[in-house]
PDB file of C-alpha atoms and ligand atoms in Angstrom:
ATOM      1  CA  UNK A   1       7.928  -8.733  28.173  1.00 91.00           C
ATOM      2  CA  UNK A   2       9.376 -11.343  25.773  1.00 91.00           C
ATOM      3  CA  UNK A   3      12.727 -11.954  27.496  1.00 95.00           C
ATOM      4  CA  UNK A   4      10.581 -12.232  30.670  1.00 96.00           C
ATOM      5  CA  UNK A   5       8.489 -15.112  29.269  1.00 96.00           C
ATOM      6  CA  UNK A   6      11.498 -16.526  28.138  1.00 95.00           C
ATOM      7  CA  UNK A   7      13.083 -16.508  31.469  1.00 96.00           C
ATOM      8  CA  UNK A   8      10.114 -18.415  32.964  1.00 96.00           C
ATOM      9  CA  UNK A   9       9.224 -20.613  30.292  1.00 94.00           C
ATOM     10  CA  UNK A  10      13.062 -21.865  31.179  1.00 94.00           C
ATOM     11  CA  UNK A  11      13.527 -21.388  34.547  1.00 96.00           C
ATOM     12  CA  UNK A  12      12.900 -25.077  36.536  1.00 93.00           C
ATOM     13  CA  UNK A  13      11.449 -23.389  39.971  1.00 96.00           C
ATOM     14  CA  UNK A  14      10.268 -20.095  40.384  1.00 98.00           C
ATOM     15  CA  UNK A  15       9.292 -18.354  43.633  1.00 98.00           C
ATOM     16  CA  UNK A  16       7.169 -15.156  44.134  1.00 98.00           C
ATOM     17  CA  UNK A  17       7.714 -12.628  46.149  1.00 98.00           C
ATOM     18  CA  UNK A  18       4.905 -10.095  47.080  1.00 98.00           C
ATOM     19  CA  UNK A  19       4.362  -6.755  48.634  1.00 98.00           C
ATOM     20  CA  UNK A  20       1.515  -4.370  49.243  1.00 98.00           C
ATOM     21  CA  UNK A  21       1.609  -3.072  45.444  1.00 98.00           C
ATOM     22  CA  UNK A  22       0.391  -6.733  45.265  1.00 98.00           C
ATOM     23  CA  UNK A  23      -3.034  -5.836  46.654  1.00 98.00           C
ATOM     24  CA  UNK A  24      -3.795  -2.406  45.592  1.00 97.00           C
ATOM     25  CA  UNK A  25      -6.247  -3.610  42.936  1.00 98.00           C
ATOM     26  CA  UNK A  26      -7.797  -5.196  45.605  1.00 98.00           C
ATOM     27  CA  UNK A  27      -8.519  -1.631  47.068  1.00 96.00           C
ATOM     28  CA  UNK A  28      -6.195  -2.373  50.147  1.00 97.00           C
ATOM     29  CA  UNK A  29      -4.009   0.580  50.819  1.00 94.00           C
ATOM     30  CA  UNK A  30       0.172  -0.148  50.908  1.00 96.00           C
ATOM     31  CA  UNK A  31       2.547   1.285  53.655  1.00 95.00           C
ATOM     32  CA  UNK A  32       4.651   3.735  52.065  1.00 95.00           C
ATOM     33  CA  UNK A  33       3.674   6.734  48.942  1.00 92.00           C
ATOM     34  CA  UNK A  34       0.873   9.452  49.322  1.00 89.00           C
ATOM     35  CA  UNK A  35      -1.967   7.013  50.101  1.00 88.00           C
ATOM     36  CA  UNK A  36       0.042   4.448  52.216  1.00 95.00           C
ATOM     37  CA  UNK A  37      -0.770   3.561  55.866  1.00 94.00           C
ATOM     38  CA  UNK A  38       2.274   4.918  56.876  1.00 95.00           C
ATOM     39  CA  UNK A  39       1.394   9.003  55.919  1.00 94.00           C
ATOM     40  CA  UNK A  40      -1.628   8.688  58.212  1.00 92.00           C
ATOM     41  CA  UNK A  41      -0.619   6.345  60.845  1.00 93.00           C
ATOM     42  CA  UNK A  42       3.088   6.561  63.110  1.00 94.00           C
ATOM     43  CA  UNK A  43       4.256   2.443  62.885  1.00 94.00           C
ATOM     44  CA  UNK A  44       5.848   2.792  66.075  1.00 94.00           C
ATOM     45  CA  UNK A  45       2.572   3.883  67.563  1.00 93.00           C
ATOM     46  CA  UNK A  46       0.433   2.154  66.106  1.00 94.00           C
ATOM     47  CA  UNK A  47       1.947  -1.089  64.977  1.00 95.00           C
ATOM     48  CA  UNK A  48       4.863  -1.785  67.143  1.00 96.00           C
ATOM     49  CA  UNK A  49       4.962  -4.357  69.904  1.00 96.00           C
ATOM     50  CA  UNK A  50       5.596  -1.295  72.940  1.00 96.00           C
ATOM     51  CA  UNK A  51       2.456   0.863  71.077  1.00 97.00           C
ATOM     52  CA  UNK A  52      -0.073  -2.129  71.553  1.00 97.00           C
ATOM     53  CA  UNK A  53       1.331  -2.786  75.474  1.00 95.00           C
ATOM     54  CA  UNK A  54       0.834   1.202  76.022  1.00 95.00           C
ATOM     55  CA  UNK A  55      -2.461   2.038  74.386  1.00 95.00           C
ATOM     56  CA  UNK A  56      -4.099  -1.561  72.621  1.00 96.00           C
ATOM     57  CA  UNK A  57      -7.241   0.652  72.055  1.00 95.00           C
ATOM     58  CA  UNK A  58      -5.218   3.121  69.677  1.00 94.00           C
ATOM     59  CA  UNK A  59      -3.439  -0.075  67.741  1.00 96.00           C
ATOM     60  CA  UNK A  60      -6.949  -1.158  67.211  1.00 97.00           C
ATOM     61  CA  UNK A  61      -7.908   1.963  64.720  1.00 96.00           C
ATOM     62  CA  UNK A  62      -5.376   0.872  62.794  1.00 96.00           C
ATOM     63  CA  UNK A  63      -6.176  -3.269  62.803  1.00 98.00           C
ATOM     64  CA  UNK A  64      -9.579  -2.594  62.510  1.00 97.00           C
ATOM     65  CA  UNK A  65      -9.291  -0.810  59.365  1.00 96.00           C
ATOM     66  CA  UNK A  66      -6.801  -3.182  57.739  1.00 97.00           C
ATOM     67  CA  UNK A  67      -9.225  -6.257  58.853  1.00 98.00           C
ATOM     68  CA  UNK A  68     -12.228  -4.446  57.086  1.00 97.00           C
ATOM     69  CA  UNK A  69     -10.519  -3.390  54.440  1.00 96.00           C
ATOM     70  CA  UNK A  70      -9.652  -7.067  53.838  1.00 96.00           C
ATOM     71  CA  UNK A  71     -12.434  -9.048  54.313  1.00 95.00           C
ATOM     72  CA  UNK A  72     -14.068  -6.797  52.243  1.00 94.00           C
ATOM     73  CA  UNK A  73     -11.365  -7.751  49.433  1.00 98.00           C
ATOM     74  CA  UNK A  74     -11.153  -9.740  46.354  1.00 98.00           C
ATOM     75  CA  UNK A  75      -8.221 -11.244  44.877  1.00 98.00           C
ATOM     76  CA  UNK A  76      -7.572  -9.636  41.622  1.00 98.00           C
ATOM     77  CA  UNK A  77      -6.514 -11.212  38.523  1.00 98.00           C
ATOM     78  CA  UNK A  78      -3.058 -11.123  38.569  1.00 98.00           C
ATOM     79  CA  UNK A  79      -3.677 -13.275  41.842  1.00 98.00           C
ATOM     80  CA  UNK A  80      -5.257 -15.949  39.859  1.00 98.00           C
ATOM     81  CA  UNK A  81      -2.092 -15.979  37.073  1.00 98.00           C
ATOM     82  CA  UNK A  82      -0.503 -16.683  40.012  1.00 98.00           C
ATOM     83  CA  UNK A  83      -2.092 -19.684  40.721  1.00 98.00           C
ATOM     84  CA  UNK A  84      -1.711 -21.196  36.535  1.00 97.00           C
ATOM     85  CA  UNK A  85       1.869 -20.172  36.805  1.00 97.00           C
ATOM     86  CA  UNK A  86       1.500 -22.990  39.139  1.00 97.00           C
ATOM     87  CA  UNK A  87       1.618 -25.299  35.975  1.00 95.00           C
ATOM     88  CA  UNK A  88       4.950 -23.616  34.768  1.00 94.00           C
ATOM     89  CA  UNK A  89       7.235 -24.071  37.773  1.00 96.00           C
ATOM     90  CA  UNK A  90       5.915 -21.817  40.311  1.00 98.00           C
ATOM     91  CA  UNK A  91       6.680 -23.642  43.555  1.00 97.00           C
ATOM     92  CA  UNK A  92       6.278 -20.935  46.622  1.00 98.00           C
ATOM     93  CA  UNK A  93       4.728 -17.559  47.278  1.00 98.00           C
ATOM     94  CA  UNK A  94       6.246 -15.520  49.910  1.00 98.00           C
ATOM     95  CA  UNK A  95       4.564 -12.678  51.076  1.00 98.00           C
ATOM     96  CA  UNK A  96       4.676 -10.103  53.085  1.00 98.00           C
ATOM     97  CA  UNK A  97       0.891  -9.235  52.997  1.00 98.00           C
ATOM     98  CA  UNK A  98      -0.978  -9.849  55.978  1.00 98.00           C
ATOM     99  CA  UNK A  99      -4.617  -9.956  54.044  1.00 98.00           C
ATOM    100  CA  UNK A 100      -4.690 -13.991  52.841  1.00 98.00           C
ATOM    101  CA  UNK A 101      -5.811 -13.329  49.190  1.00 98.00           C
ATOM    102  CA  UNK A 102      -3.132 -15.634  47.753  1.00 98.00           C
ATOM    103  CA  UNK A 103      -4.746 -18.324  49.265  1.00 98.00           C
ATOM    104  CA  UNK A 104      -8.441 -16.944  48.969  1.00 97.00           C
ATOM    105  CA  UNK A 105      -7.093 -16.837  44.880  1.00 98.00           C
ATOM    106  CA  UNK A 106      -6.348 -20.907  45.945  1.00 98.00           C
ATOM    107  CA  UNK A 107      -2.315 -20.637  45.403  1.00 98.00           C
ATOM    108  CA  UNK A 108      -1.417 -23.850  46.793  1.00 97.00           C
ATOM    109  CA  UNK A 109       1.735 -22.840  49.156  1.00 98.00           C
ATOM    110  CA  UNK A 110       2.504 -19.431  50.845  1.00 98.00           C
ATOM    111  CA  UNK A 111       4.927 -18.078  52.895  1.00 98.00           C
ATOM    112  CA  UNK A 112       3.222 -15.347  55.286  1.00 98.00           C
ATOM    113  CA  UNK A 113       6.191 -13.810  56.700  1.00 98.00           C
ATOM    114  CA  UNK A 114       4.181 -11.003  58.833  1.00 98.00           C
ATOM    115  CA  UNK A 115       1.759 -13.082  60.106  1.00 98.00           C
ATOM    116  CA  UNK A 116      -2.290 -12.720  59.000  1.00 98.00           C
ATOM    117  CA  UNK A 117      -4.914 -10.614  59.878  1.00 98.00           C
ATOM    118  CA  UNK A 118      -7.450 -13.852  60.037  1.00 98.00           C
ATOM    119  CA  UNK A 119      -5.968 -15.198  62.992  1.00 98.00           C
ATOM    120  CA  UNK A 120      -6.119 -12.904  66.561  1.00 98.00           C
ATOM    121  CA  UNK A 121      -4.073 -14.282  69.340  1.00 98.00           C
ATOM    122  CA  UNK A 122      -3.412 -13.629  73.071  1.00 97.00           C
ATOM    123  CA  UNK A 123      -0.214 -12.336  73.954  1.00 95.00           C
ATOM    124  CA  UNK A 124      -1.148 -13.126  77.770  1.00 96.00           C
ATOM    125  CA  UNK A 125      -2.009 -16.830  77.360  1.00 98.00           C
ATOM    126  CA  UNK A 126      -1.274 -17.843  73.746  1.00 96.00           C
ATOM    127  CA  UNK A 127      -4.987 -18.667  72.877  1.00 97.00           C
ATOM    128  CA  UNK A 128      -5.718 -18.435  69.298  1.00 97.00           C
ATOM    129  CA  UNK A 129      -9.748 -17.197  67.568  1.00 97.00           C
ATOM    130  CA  UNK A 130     -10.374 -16.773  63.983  1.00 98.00           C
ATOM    131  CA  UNK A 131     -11.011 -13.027  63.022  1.00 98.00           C
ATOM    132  CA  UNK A 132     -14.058 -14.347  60.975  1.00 97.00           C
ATOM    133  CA  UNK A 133     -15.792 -15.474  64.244  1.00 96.00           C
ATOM    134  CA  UNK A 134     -14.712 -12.026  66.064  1.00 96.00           C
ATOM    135  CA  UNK A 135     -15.442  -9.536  62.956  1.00 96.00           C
ATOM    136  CA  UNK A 136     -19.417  -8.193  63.921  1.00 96.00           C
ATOM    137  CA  UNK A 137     -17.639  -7.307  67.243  1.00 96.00           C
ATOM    138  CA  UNK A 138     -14.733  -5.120  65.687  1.00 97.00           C
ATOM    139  CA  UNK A 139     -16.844  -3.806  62.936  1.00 96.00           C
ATOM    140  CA  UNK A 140     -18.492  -2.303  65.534  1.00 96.00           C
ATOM    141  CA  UNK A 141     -15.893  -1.099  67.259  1.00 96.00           C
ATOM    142  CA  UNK A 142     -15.349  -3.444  69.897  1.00 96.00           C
ATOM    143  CA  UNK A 143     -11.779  -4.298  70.820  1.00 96.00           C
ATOM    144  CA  UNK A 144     -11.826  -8.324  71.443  1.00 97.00           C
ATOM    145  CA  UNK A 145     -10.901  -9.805  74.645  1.00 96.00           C
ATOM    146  CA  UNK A 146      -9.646 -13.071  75.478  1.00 97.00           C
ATOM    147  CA  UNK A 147     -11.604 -15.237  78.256  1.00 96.00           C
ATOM    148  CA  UNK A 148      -8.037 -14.745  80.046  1.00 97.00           C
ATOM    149  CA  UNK A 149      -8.996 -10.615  80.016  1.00 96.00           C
ATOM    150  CA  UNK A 150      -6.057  -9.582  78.265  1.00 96.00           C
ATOM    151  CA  UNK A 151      -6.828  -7.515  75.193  1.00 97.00           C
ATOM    152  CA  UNK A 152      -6.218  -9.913  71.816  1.00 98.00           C
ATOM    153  CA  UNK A 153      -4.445  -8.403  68.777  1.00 98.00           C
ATOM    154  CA  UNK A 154      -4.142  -9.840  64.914  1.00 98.00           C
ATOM    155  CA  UNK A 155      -1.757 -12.680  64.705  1.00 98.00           C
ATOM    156  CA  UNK A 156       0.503 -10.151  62.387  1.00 98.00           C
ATOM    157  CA  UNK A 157       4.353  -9.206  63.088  1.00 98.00           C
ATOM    158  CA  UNK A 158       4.268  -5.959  64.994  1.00 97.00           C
ATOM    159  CA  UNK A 159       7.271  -3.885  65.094  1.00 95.00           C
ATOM    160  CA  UNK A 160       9.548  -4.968  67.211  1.00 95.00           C
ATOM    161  CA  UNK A 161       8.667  -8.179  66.834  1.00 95.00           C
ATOM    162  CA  UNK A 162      10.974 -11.495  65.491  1.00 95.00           C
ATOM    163  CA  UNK A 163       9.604 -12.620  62.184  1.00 97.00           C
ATOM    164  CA  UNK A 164       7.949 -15.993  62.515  1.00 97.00           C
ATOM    165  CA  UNK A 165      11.268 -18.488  62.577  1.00 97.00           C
ATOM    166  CA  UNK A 166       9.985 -21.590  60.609  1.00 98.00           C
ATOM    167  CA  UNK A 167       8.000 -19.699  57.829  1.00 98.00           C
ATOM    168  CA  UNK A 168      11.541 -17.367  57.656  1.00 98.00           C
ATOM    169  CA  UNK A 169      13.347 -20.669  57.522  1.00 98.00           C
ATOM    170  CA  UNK A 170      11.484 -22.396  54.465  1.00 98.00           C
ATOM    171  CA  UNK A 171      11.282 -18.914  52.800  1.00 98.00           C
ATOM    172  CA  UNK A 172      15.326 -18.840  52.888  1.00 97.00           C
ATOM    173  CA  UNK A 173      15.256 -22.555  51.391  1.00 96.00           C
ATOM    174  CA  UNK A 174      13.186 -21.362  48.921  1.00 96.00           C
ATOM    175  CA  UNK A 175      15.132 -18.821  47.733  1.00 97.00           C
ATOM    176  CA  UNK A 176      18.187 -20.848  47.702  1.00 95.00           C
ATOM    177  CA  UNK A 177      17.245 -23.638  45.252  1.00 90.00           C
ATOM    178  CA  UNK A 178      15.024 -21.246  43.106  1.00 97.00           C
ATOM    179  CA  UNK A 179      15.965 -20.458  39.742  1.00 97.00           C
ATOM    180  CA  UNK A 180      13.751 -17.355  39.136  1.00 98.00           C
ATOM    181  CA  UNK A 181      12.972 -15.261  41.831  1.00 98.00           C
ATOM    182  CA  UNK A 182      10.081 -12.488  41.122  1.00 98.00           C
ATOM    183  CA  UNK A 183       9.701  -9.715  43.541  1.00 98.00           C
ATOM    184  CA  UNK A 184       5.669  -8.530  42.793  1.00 98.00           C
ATOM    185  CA  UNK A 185       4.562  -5.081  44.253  1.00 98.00           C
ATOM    186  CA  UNK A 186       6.996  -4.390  47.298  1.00 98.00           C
ATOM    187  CA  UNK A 187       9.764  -1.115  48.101  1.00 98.00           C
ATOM    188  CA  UNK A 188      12.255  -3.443  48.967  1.00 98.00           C
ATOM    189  CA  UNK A 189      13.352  -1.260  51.884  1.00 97.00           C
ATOM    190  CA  UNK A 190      11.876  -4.337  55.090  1.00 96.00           C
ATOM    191  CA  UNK A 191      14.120  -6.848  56.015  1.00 95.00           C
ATOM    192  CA  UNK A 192      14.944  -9.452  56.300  1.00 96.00           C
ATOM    193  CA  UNK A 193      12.106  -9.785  53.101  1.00 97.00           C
ATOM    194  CA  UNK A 194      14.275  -7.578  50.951  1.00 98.00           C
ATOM    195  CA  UNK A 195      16.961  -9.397  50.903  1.00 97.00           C
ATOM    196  CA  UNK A 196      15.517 -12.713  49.603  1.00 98.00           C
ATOM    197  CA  UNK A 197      15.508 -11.833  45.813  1.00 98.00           C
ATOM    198  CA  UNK A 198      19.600 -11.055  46.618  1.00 97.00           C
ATOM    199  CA  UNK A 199      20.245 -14.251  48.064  1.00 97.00           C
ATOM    200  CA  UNK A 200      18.764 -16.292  45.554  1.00 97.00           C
ATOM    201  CA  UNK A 201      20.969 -14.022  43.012  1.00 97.00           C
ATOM    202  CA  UNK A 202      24.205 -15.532  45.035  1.00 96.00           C
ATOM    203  CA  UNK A 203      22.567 -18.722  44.667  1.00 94.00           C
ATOM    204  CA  UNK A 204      22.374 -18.476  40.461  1.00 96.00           C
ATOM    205  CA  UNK A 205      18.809 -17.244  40.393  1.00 97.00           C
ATOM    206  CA  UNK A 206      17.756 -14.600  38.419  1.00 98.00           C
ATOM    207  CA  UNK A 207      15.588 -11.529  39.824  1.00 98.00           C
ATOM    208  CA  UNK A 208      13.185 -10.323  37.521  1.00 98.00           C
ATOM    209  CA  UNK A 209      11.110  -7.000  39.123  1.00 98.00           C
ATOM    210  CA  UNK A 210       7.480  -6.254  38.931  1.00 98.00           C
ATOM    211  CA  UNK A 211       6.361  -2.719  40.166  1.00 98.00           C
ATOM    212  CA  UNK A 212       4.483   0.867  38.810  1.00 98.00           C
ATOM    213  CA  UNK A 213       8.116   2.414  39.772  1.00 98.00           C
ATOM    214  CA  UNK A 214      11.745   1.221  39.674  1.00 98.00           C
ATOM    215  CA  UNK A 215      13.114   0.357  43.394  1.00 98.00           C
ATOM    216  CA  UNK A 216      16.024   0.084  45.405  1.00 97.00           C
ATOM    217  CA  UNK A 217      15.975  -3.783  43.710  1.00 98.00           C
ATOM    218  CA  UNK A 218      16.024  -2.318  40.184  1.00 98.00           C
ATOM    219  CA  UNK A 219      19.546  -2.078  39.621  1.00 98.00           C
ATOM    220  CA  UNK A 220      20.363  -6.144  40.634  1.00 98.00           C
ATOM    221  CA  UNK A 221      17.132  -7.062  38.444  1.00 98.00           C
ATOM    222  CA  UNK A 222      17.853  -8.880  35.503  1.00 98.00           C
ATOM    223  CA  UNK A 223      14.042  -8.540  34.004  1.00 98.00           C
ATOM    224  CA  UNK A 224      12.057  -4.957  34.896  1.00 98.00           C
ATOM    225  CA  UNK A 225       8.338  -5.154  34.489  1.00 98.00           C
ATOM    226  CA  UNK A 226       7.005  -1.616  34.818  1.00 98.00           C
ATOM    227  CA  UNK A 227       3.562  -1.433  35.426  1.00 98.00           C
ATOM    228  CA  UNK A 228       0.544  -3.332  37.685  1.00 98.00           C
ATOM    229  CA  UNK A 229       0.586  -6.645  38.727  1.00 98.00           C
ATOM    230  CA  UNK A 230      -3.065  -6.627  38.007  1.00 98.00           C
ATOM    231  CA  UNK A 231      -2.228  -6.278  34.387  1.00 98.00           C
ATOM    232  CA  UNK A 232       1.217  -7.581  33.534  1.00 98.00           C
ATOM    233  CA  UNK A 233       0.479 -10.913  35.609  1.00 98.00           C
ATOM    234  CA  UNK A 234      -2.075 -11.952  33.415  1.00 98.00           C
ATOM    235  CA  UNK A 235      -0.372 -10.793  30.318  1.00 97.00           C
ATOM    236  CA  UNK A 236       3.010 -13.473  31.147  1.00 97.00           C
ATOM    237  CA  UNK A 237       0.522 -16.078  31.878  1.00 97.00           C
ATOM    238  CA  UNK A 238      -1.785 -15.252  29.194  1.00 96.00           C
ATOM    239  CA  UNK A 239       1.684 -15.259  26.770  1.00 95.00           C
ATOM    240  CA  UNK A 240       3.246 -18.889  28.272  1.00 93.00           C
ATOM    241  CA  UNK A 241       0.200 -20.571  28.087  1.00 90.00           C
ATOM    242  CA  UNK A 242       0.370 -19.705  23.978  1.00 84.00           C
ATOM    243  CA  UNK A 243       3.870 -20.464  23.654  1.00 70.00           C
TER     244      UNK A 243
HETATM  245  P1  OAD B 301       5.153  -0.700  50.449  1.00 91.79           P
HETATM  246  O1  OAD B 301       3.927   0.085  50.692  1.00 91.79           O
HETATM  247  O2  OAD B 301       6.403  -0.265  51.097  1.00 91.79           O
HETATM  248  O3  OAD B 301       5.468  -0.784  48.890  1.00 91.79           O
HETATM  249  C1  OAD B 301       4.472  -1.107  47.938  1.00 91.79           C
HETATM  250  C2  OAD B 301       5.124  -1.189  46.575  1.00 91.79           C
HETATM  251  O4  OAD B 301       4.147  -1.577  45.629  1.00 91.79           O
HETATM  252  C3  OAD B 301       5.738   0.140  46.074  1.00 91.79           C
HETATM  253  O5  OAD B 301       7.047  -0.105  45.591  1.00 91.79           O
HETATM  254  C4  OAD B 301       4.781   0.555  44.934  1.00 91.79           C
HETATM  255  O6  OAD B 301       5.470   1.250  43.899  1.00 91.79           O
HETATM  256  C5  OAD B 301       4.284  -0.792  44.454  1.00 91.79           C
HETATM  257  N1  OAD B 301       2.950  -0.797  43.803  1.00 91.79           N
HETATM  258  C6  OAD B 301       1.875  -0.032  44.088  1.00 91.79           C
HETATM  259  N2  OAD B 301       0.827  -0.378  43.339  1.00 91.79           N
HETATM  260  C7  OAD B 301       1.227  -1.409  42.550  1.00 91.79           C
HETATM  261  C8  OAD B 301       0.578  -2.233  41.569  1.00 91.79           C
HETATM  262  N3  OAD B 301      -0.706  -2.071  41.255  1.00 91.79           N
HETATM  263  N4  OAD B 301       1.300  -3.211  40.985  1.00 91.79           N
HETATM  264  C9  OAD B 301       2.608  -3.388  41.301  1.00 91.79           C
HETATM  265  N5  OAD B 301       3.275  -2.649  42.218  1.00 91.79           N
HETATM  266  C10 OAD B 301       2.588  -1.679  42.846  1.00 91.79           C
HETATM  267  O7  OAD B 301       4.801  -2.215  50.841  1.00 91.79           O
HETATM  268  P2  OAD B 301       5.787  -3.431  51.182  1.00 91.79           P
HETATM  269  O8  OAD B 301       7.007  -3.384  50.360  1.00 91.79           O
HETATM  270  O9  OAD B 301       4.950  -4.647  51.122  1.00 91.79           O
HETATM  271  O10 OAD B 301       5.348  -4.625  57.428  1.00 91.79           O
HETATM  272  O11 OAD B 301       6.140  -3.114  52.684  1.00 91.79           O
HETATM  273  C11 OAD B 301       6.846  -4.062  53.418  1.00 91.79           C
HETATM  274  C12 OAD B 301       6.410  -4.050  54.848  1.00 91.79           C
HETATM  275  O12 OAD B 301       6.459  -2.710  55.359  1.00 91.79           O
HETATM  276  C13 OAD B 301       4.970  -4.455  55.083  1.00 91.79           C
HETATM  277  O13 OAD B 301       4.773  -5.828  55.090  1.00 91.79           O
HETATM  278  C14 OAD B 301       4.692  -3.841  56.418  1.00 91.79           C
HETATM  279  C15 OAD B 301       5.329  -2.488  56.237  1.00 91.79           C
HETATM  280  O14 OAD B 301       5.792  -1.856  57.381  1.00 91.79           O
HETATM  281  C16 OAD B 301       4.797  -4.784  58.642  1.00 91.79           C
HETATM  282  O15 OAD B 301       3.765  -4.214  58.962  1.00 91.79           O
HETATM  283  C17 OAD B 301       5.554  -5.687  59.551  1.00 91.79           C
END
């Protein structure tokens, strides 16, 4: 924990990097383990760009779920150390998470490289509705429908599906000038998301790891928090802002 303060307290930018293990003090259930999404639902059927074309009505179990599950969340407080790390070079959050609570936690800039659950869009016609406006609907289990007819889906990247370019773009620039790169709460195993904390390594940066359980990223780490991000966030922030 020391050298890790240390290595933010002198590192000039910092980005984040955050998986599901990000949100699981939220109460929002992660992909992969026991209790992940993945042991009870088959991605390629029910989150995959040919599964929504062949039965959109199946996909929606899935979406509806993950929308309730997070409008119903809070952000924690390792989300809000995010936001006062802010004050010691923290310049970008890139996540992975679909669910918006950096920004409901008021981080000022993040990276959603999979797209948000708070936007639904219309694959037929391109028209865009906020979730918020469509949720009494789908809590009900209605499946929403633009005025085109097509069947509308979350604006999140299915598989299958090209990450969206410009967010990947200023997520790679990130990376590249960053001198601290800390990977929050993800497996490491998606691309291309898993290889940001590598790149900024070639680039100089250090990696430092934050997770209940050492990775596939563990071994190129330079700093190995082991633990929750609910806690341990909080604890850096709580130790830089005494330093
Ligand atoms: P995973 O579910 O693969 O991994 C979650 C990670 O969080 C694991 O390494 C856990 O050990 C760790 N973890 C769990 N609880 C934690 C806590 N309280 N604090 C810190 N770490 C904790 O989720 P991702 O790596 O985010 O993509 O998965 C990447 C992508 O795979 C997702 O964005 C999703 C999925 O398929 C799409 O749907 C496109």
């Amino acid at each position: 924990m020391k050298s890790a303060v240390e290595a933010i307290r002198g590192a000039d930018h910092i980005v984040v990097l955050t998986g599901a293990g990000m949100s699981v003090e939220s109460g929002i259930a992660p992909f992969r383990g026991e209790d992940g999404l993945w042991s009870e639902f088959d991605p390629q059927e029910m989150a995959s760009v040919t599964g929504f074309s062949k039965h959109p009505e199946r996909c929606w179990q899935l979406f509806r779920l993950q929308i309730e599950e997070c409008f119903g969340a809070e952000p924690h407080e390792g989300y809000e150390a995010l936001v006062e790390m802010e004050d010691h070079g923290l310049e970008a959050v890139i996540t992975q998470n679909v669910d918006g609570l950096h920004q409901k936690a008021g981080s000022k800039k993040v990276l959603e490289l999979h797209g948000t659950l708070n936007e639904l869009v219309c694959d037929s016609c391109g028209n865009r509705k906020d979730t918020e406006d469509m949720f009494e609907e789908i809590s009900d289990g209605e499946i929403p429908y633009c005025e085109c007819e097509a069947v509308m889906r979350p604006d999140v990247v299915l598989f299958g599906e090209p990450l969206p370019q410009k967010t990947l773009k200023e997520a790679w620039s990130a990376v590249e000038d960053t001198s601290l790169i800390m990977s929050i709460g993800t497996s490491s195993v998606v691309q291309p998301a898993a290889s940001l904390p590598l790149t900024a390594k070639r680039s100089g940066s250090t990696i430092m790891e934050l997770n209940v359980k050492p990775t596939q990223l563990t071994p190129r780490a330079d700093h190995f928090l082991e633990g929750k991000a609910g806690e341990i966030l909080p604890e850096l922030v709580k130790r830089l802002r005494n330093l």
